[in-house]
Amino acid sequence: MAVESSIALRASNLHKLYAFGETSVAALRGVDITIEQGDFAALCGPSGSGKSTLLNLLGLLEPPNQGEIWLDGQTVDHGATEALDQLRRNRLGFVFQSFNLVPVLSAIENVELPLLMTSMSSSERRKRAESLLDAVGLADRMSHRPKQLSGGQQQRVAVARALVNAPLLVLADEPTASLDSQTAAQLLDLMQSLNRQLGTAFLFSTHDARVVERAQKLFTLSDGRILA
Ligand SMILES: Nc1ncnc2c1ncn2[C@@H]1O[C@H](COP(=O)(O)OP(=O)(O)O)[C@@H](O)[C@H]1O
Ligand SMILES: [Mg+2]
């Protein structure tokens, strides 16, 4: 169906329960969400509303207790570990609040990392990582280690790493929360321009009103539910 083919990811009726001992927390209580190809979408909501849980589920990092996820035209089978790893590796990119770069690797080695699991040749890998680092404005920092880079530069490396597999969708959990407001705005500009240039969809969580303003689509979570 032509309409369906524009959808990058869709989830329906997602529930997530965290149980510990006698108590349990319903982190998600029936979430429906659709991300279309090329979307630049924000997920906002107060701390504890379920943003990280939802991004972890959509990123196939944790299974839901109930509900379904479609990614790239297929229904995700949470029992099929290998297929799940492949989908995650080939179709998704991740950016985290704390950058999560490997400290002993250079910027370019960090960006190349997701390609090590593919059949790409080492020269092709290097070329692809170089072009991504160039795209995020770090052509002159390729051999720097993370601690030799500023926070904003580290997050740019993380954005390059998230895009190196040419994913359908990048999931970013509070990507600007560790950055000062000017650096945060620059990172948003960068993500937005890559979104337009490459057509990669982005879904980023935030509780920063200035970041929310940039989104072309907005989802608001409250108490484990998306507000209409
Ligand atoms: N691994 C976990 N174990 C137990 N409870 C969790 C876990 N992760 C999240 N929660 C709970 O689920 C709710 C939603 O958390 P989270 O998704 O981290 O929200 P947000 O990212 O919006 O701050 C919170 O009440 C939180 O305490
Ligand atoms: Mg969170």
mmCIF file of C-alpha atoms and ligand atoms in Angstrom:
data_model
loop_
_atom_site.group_PDB
_atom_site.id
_atom_site.type_symbol
_atom_site.label_atom_id
_atom_site.label_comp_id
_atom_site.label_asym_id
_atom_site.label_seq_id
_atom_site.Cartn_x
_atom_site.Cartn_y
_atom_site.Cartn_z
ATOM 1 C CA MET A 1 0.000 0.000 0.000
ATOM 2 C CA ALA A 2 1.415 3.389 -1.007
ATOM 3 C CA VAL A 3 0.350 5.011 2.258
ATOM 4 C CA GLU A 4 2.075 2.343 4.362
ATOM 5 C CA SER A 5 5.356 2.648 2.498
ATOM 6 C CA SER A 6 5.932 6.150 3.876
ATOM 7 C CA ILE A 7 5.910 4.843 7.440
ATOM 8 C CA ALA A 8 9.287 4.290 9.065
ATOM 9 C CA LEU A 9 8.051 2.926 12.370
ATOM 10 C CA ARG A 10 4.712 2.363 13.968
ATOM 11 C CA ALA A 11 3.820 1.045 17.392
ATOM 12 C CA SER A 12 0.447 0.169 18.739
ATOM 13 C CA ASN A 13 -0.829 -0.320 22.261
ATOM 14 C CA LEU A 14 2.626 -0.549 23.851
ATOM 15 C CA HIS A 15 2.650 -1.454 27.514
ATOM 16 C CA LYS A 16 5.714 -1.713 29.713
ATOM 17 C CA LEU A 17 5.645 -2.792 33.298
ATOM 18 C CA TYR A 18 8.673 -2.770 35.575
ATOM 19 C CA ALA A 19 8.144 -5.117 38.491
ATOM 20 C CA PHE A 20 10.368 -5.296 41.507
ATOM 21 C CA GLY A 21 9.395 -7.337 44.541
ATOM 22 C CA GLU A 22 5.826 -6.626 45.520
ATOM 23 C CA THR A 23 5.540 -3.365 43.616
ATOM 24 C CA SER A 24 5.464 -2.531 39.939
ATOM 25 C CA VAL A 25 5.550 0.596 37.796
ATOM 26 C CA ALA A 26 3.502 0.890 34.622
ATOM 27 C CA ALA A 27 6.020 2.957 32.625
ATOM 28 C CA LEU A 28 3.951 2.806 29.407
ATOM 29 C CA ARG A 29 0.213 2.306 29.375
ATOM 30 C CA GLY A 30 -0.988 1.834 25.828
ATOM 31 C CA VAL A 31 1.142 3.999 23.529
ATOM 32 C CA ASP A 32 0.375 4.375 19.823
ATOM 33 C CA ILE A 33 2.920 6.239 17.732
ATOM 34 C CA THR A 34 3.733 6.538 14.037
ATOM 35 C CA ILE A 35 6.962 7.950 12.638
ATOM 36 C CA GLU A 36 6.953 8.640 8.940
ATOM 37 C CA GLN A 37 10.008 8.600 6.743
ATOM 38 C CA GLY A 38 11.870 11.878 7.029
ATOM 39 C CA ASP A 39 10.052 13.044 10.182
ATOM 40 C CA PHE A 40 11.808 15.392 12.594
ATOM 41 C CA ALA A 41 9.822 14.620 15.715
ATOM 42 C CA ALA A 42 10.113 15.404 19.404
ATOM 43 C CA LEU A 43 8.926 13.375 22.349
ATOM 44 C CA CYS A 44 8.399 15.568 25.366
ATOM 45 C CA GLY A 45 7.052 15.064 28.842
ATOM 46 C CA PRO A 46 8.207 15.473 32.427
ATOM 47 C CA SER A 47 10.820 13.301 34.051
ATOM 48 C CA GLY A 48 9.358 9.851 34.752
ATOM 49 C CA SER A 49 6.690 10.113 32.058
ATOM 50 C CA GLY A 50 8.170 7.196 30.098
ATOM 51 C CA LYS A 51 10.298 8.878 27.389
ATOM 52 C CA SER A 52 13.382 6.680 27.833
ATOM 53 C CA THR A 53 11.244 3.563 28.175
ATOM 54 C CA LEU A 54 9.438 4.340 24.931
ATOM 55 C CA LEU A 55 12.685 5.058 23.051
ATOM 56 C CA ASN A 56 14.191 1.804 24.383
ATOM 57 C CA LEU A 57 11.162 -0.136 23.165
ATOM 58 C CA LEU A 58 11.091 1.581 19.765
ATOM 59 C CA GLY A 59 14.838 0.950 19.501
ATOM 60 C CA LEU A 60 14.221 -2.767 20.060
ATOM 61 C CA LEU A 61 16.473 -2.666 23.111
ATOM 62 C CA GLU A 62 13.736 -3.985 25.414
ATOM 63 C CA PRO A 63 10.570 -5.934 24.627
ATOM 64 C CA PRO A 64 7.135 -4.543 25.473
ATOM 65 C CA ASN A 65 4.848 -6.494 27.806
ATOM 66 C CA GLN A 66 2.085 -5.965 25.309
ATOM 67 C CA GLY A 67 1.666 -4.286 21.934
ATOM 68 C CA GLU A 68 3.256 -4.406 18.506
ATOM 69 C CA ILE A 69 5.992 -2.583 16.640
ATOM 70 C CA TRP A 70 6.374 -2.388 12.869
ATOM 71 C CA LEU A 71 9.707 -1.251 11.540
ATOM 72 C CA ASP A 72 10.584 -0.860 7.896
ATOM 73 C CA GLY A 73 7.426 -2.673 6.815
ATOM 74 C CA GLN A 74 7.784 -5.718 9.064
ATOM 75 C CA THR A 75 6.233 -6.714 12.346
ATOM 76 C CA VAL A 76 8.970 -7.003 14.946
ATOM 77 C CA ASP A 77 9.268 -10.457 16.487
ATOM 78 C CA HIS A 78 10.750 -9.865 19.927
ATOM 79 C CA GLY A 79 11.680 -13.515 20.284
ATOM 80 C CA ALA A 80 13.913 -13.543 17.190
ATOM 81 C CA THR A 81 17.118 -12.214 18.719
ATOM 82 C CA GLU A 82 19.250 -12.371 15.609
ATOM 83 C CA ALA A 83 16.672 -10.743 13.318
ATOM 84 C CA LEU A 84 16.153 -8.113 16.006
ATOM 85 C CA ASP A 85 19.895 -7.354 16.149
ATOM 86 C CA GLN A 86 19.980 -7.032 12.373
ATOM 87 C CA LEU A 87 16.994 -4.703 12.237
ATOM 88 C CA ARG A 88 18.506 -2.556 14.968
ATOM 89 C CA ARG A 89 21.887 -2.519 13.293
ATOM 90 C CA ASN A 90 20.667 -1.811 9.769
ATOM 91 C CA ARG A 91 17.631 0.391 10.239
ATOM 92 C CA LEU A 92 18.180 2.348 13.467
ATOM 93 C CA GLY A 93 20.702 4.791 14.883
ATOM 94 C CA PHE A 94 21.045 5.883 18.506
ATOM 95 C CA VAL A 95 22.170 9.071 20.249
ATOM 96 C CA PHE A 96 22.326 9.229 24.046
ATOM 97 C CA GLN A 97 22.372 12.055 26.556
ATOM 98 C CA SER A 98 25.852 11.080 27.766
ATOM 99 C CA PHE A 99 27.324 10.604 24.236
ATOM 100 C CA ASN A 100 28.433 6.990 25.002
ATOM 101 C CA LEU A 101 31.589 7.129 22.886
ATOM 102 C CA VAL A 102 34.298 4.530 23.435
ATOM 103 C CA PRO A 103 37.039 6.475 25.260
ATOM 104 C CA VAL A 104 40.034 4.554 23.874
ATOM 105 C CA LEU A 105 38.930 4.951 20.253
ATOM 106 C CA SER A 106 39.437 8.011 18.059
ATOM 107 C CA ALA A 107 36.488 9.932 16.637
ATOM 108 C CA ILE A 108 36.712 8.141 13.318
ATOM 109 C CA GLU A 109 37.033 4.715 14.985
ATOM 110 C CA ASN A 110 33.941 5.465 17.055
ATOM 111 C CA VAL A 111 32.004 6.347 13.910
ATOM 112 C CA GLU A 112 33.230 3.208 12.139
ATOM 113 C CA LEU A 113 32.197 0.961 15.007
ATOM 114 C CA PRO A 114 28.646 0.097 13.801
ATOM 115 C CA LEU A 115 30.108 -0.882 10.414
ATOM 116 C CA LEU A 116 32.399 -3.540 11.876
ATOM 117 C CA MET A 117 29.404 -5.883 12.065
ATOM 118 C CA THR A 118 28.702 -5.484 8.342
ATOM 119 C CA SER A 119 30.437 -6.932 5.310
ATOM 120 C CA MET A 120 31.764 -3.509 4.267
ATOM 121 C CA SER A 121 35.475 -3.407 3.399
ATOM 122 C CA SER A 122 37.780 -1.447 5.693
ATOM 123 C CA SER A 123 38.511 1.187 3.038
ATOM 124 C CA GLU A 124 34.804 1.661 2.369
ATOM 125 C CA ARG A 125 34.182 1.896 6.127
ATOM 126 C CA ARG A 126 36.835 4.544 6.501
ATOM 127 C CA LYS A 127 35.459 6.536 3.567
ATOM 128 C CA ARG A 128 31.917 6.421 4.931
ATOM 129 C CA ALA A 129 33.009 7.444 8.454
ATOM 130 C CA GLU A 130 35.102 10.286 7.034
ATOM 131 C CA SER A 131 32.221 11.642 5.023
ATOM 132 C CA LEU A 132 29.924 11.550 8.072
ATOM 133 C CA LEU A 133 32.491 13.287 10.299
ATOM 134 C CA ASP A 134 32.888 15.863 7.562
ATOM 135 C CA ALA A 135 29.098 16.315 7.463
ATOM 136 C CA VAL A 136 29.020 17.049 11.204
ATOM 137 C CA GLY A 137 31.838 19.588 10.880
ATOM 138 C CA LEU A 138 34.622 17.497 12.431
ATOM 139 C CA ALA A 139 36.847 16.826 9.425
ATOM 140 C CA ASP A 140 39.779 18.231 11.403
ATOM 141 C CA ARG A 141 39.129 16.162 14.550
ATOM 142 C CA MET A 142 39.041 12.633 13.168
ATOM 143 C CA SER A 143 41.913 11.232 15.203
ATOM 144 C CA HIS A 144 40.983 12.936 18.467
ATOM 145 C CA ARG A 145 39.888 10.784 21.395
ATOM 146 C CA PRO A 146 36.553 11.685 23.041
ATOM 147 C CA LYS A 147 38.207 13.355 26.033
ATOM 148 C CA GLN A 148 40.124 15.650 23.661
ATOM 149 C CA LEU A 149 36.794 16.939 22.346
ATOM 150 C CA SER A 150 34.215 19.298 23.854
ATOM 151 C CA GLY A 151 30.782 17.983 24.832
ATOM 152 C CA GLY A 152 29.225 19.455 21.709
ATOM 153 C CA GLN A 153 31.908 17.882 19.520
ATOM 154 C CA GLN A 154 31.464 14.511 21.234
ATOM 155 C CA GLN A 155 27.738 14.635 20.557
ATOM 156 C CA ARG A 156 28.493 15.446 16.905
ATOM 157 C CA VAL A 157 30.640 12.319 16.736
ATOM 158 C CA ALA A 158 27.720 10.408 18.258
ATOM 159 C CA VAL A 159 25.368 11.819 15.595
ATOM 160 C CA ALA A 160 27.825 10.786 12.862
ATOM 161 C CA ARG A 161 28.018 7.291 14.407
ATOM 162 C CA ALA A 162 24.208 7.074 14.517
ATOM 163 C CA LEU A 163 24.012 7.891 10.794
ATOM 164 C CA VAL A 164 26.883 5.792 9.504
ATOM 165 C CA ASN A 165 24.641 2.800 8.665
ATOM 166 C CA ALA A 166 22.253 5.045 6.715
ATOM 167 C CA PRO A 167 19.396 4.194 9.107
ATOM 168 C CA LEU A 168 15.735 4.846 8.492
ATOM 169 C CA LEU A 169 15.343 6.423 11.919
ATOM 170 C CA VAL A 170 17.609 7.913 14.580
ATOM 171 C CA LEU A 171 16.360 7.680 18.173
ATOM 172 C CA ALA A 172 17.905 10.272 20.464
ATOM 173 C CA ASP A 173 17.232 10.254 24.203
ATOM 174 C CA GLU A 174 17.662 13.808 25.521
ATOM 175 C CA PRO A 175 20.587 14.442 23.155
ATOM 176 C CA THR A 176 21.005 18.063 24.257
ATOM 177 C CA ALA A 177 20.545 17.605 28.012
ATOM 178 C CA SER A 178 24.309 17.520 28.721
ATOM 179 C CA LEU A 179 25.023 20.580 26.553
ATOM 180 C CA ASP A 180 24.850 24.302 27.301
ATOM 181 C CA SER A 181 22.031 26.105 25.524
ATOM 182 C CA GLN A 182 24.110 27.515 22.668
ATOM 183 C CA THR A 183 25.743 24.156 21.944
ATOM 184 C CA ALA A 184 22.334 22.490 22.235
ATOM 185 C CA ALA A 185 20.922 24.860 19.601
ATOM 186 C CA GLN A 186 23.868 24.099 17.291
ATOM 187 C CA LEU A 187 23.328 20.365 17.707
ATOM 188 C CA LEU A 188 19.642 20.785 16.862
ATOM 189 C CA ASP A 189 20.562 22.788 13.750
ATOM 190 C CA LEU A 190 22.924 20.030 12.728
ATOM 191 C CA MET A 191 20.374 17.251 13.264
ATOM 192 C CA GLN A 192 17.773 19.245 11.363
ATOM 193 C CA SER A 193 20.062 19.860 8.418
ATOM 194 C CA LEU A 194 21.075 16.176 8.274
ATOM 195 C CA ASN A 195 17.390 15.245 8.463
ATOM 196 C CA ARG A 196 16.700 17.417 5.403
ATOM 197 C CA GLN A 197 19.833 16.434 3.522
ATOM 198 C CA LEU A 198 19.693 12.668 4.074
ATOM 199 C CA GLY A 199 15.956 12.171 4.627
ATOM 200 C CA THR A 200 16.679 10.224 7.824
ATOM 201 C CA ALA A 201 13.829 10.428 10.335
ATOM 202 C CA PHE A 202 14.673 11.609 13.855
ATOM 203 C CA LEU A 203 12.746 11.070 17.071
ATOM 204 C CA PHE A 204 14.340 12.886 20.001
ATOM 205 C CA SER A 205 13.163 13.201 23.565
ATOM 206 C CA THR A 206 13.569 16.417 25.491
ATOM 207 C CA HIS A 207 12.043 18.498 28.202
ATOM 208 C CA ASP A 208 13.592 21.688 26.864
ATOM 209 C CA ALA A 209 10.934 23.999 25.381
ATOM 210 C CA ARG A 210 13.445 25.547 22.961
ATOM 211 C CA VAL A 211 14.283 22.129 21.570
ATOM 212 C CA VAL A 212 10.595 21.237 21.245
ATOM 213 C CA GLU A 213 10.061 24.346 19.116
ATOM 214 C CA ARG A 214 12.267 22.947 16.360
ATOM 215 C CA ALA A 215 10.277 19.768 15.942
ATOM 216 C CA GLN A 216 8.093 19.346 12.935
ATOM 217 C CA LYS A 217 5.972 16.854 14.902
ATOM 218 C CA LEU A 218 5.411 16.687 18.637
ATOM 219 C CA PHE A 219 4.382 13.811 20.877
ATOM 220 C CA THR A 220 3.677 14.538 24.527
ATOM 221 C CA LEU A 221 3.947 11.755 27.081
ATOM 222 C CA SER A 222 2.206 11.972 30.396
ATOM 223 C CA ASP A 223 2.200 9.129 32.868
ATOM 224 C CA GLY A 224 2.943 6.503 30.257
ATOM 225 C CA ARG A 225 0.399 7.723 27.706
ATOM 226 C CA ILE A 226 0.654 9.965 24.652
ATOM 227 C CA LEU A 227 -1.665 12.958 24.921
ATOM 228 C CA ALA A 228 -3.848 13.586 21.907
HETATM 229 N N1 LIG B 1 14.638 -0.345 34.597
HETATM 230 C C1 LIG B 1 13.639 0.129 35.338
HETATM 231 N N2 LIG B 1 13.214 -0.515 36.461
HETATM 232 C C2 LIG B 1 12.200 -0.033 37.192
HETATM 233 N N3 LIG B 1 11.516 1.090 36.917
HETATM 234 C C3 LIG B 1 11.888 1.785 35.831
HETATM 235 C C4 LIG B 1 12.967 1.348 34.989
HETATM 236 N N4 LIG B 1 13.110 2.243 33.978
HETATM 237 C C5 LIG B 1 12.162 3.184 34.194
HETATM 238 N N5 LIG B 1 11.428 2.911 35.301
HETATM 239 C C6 LIG B 1 10.288 3.708 35.809
HETATM 240 O O1 LIG B 1 9.402 3.920 34.734
HETATM 241 C C7 LIG B 1 8.890 5.243 34.717
HETATM 242 C C8 LIG B 1 9.277 5.933 33.417
HETATM 243 O O2 LIG B 1 10.684 6.151 33.396
HETATM 244 P P1 LIG B 1 11.481 6.725 32.149
HETATM 245 O O3 LIG B 1 11.059 6.006 30.936
HETATM 246 O O4 LIG B 1 12.916 6.693 32.500
HETATM 247 O O5 LIG B 1 10.935 8.228 32.084
HETATM 248 P P2 LIG B 1 11.610 9.543 31.468
HETATM 249 O O6 LIG B 1 12.659 9.123 30.506
HETATM 250 O O7 LIG B 1 10.463 10.279 30.835
HETATM 251 O O8 LIG B 1 12.160 10.303 32.632
HETATM 252 C C9 LIG B 1 9.465 5.910 35.955
HETATM 253 O O9 LIG B 1 8.521 5.815 36.980
HETATM 254 C C10 LIG B 1 10.686 5.092 36.260
HETATM 255 O O10 LIG B 1 10.989 5.128 37.622
HETATM 256 MG MG MG B 2 14.667 9.565 30.380
#
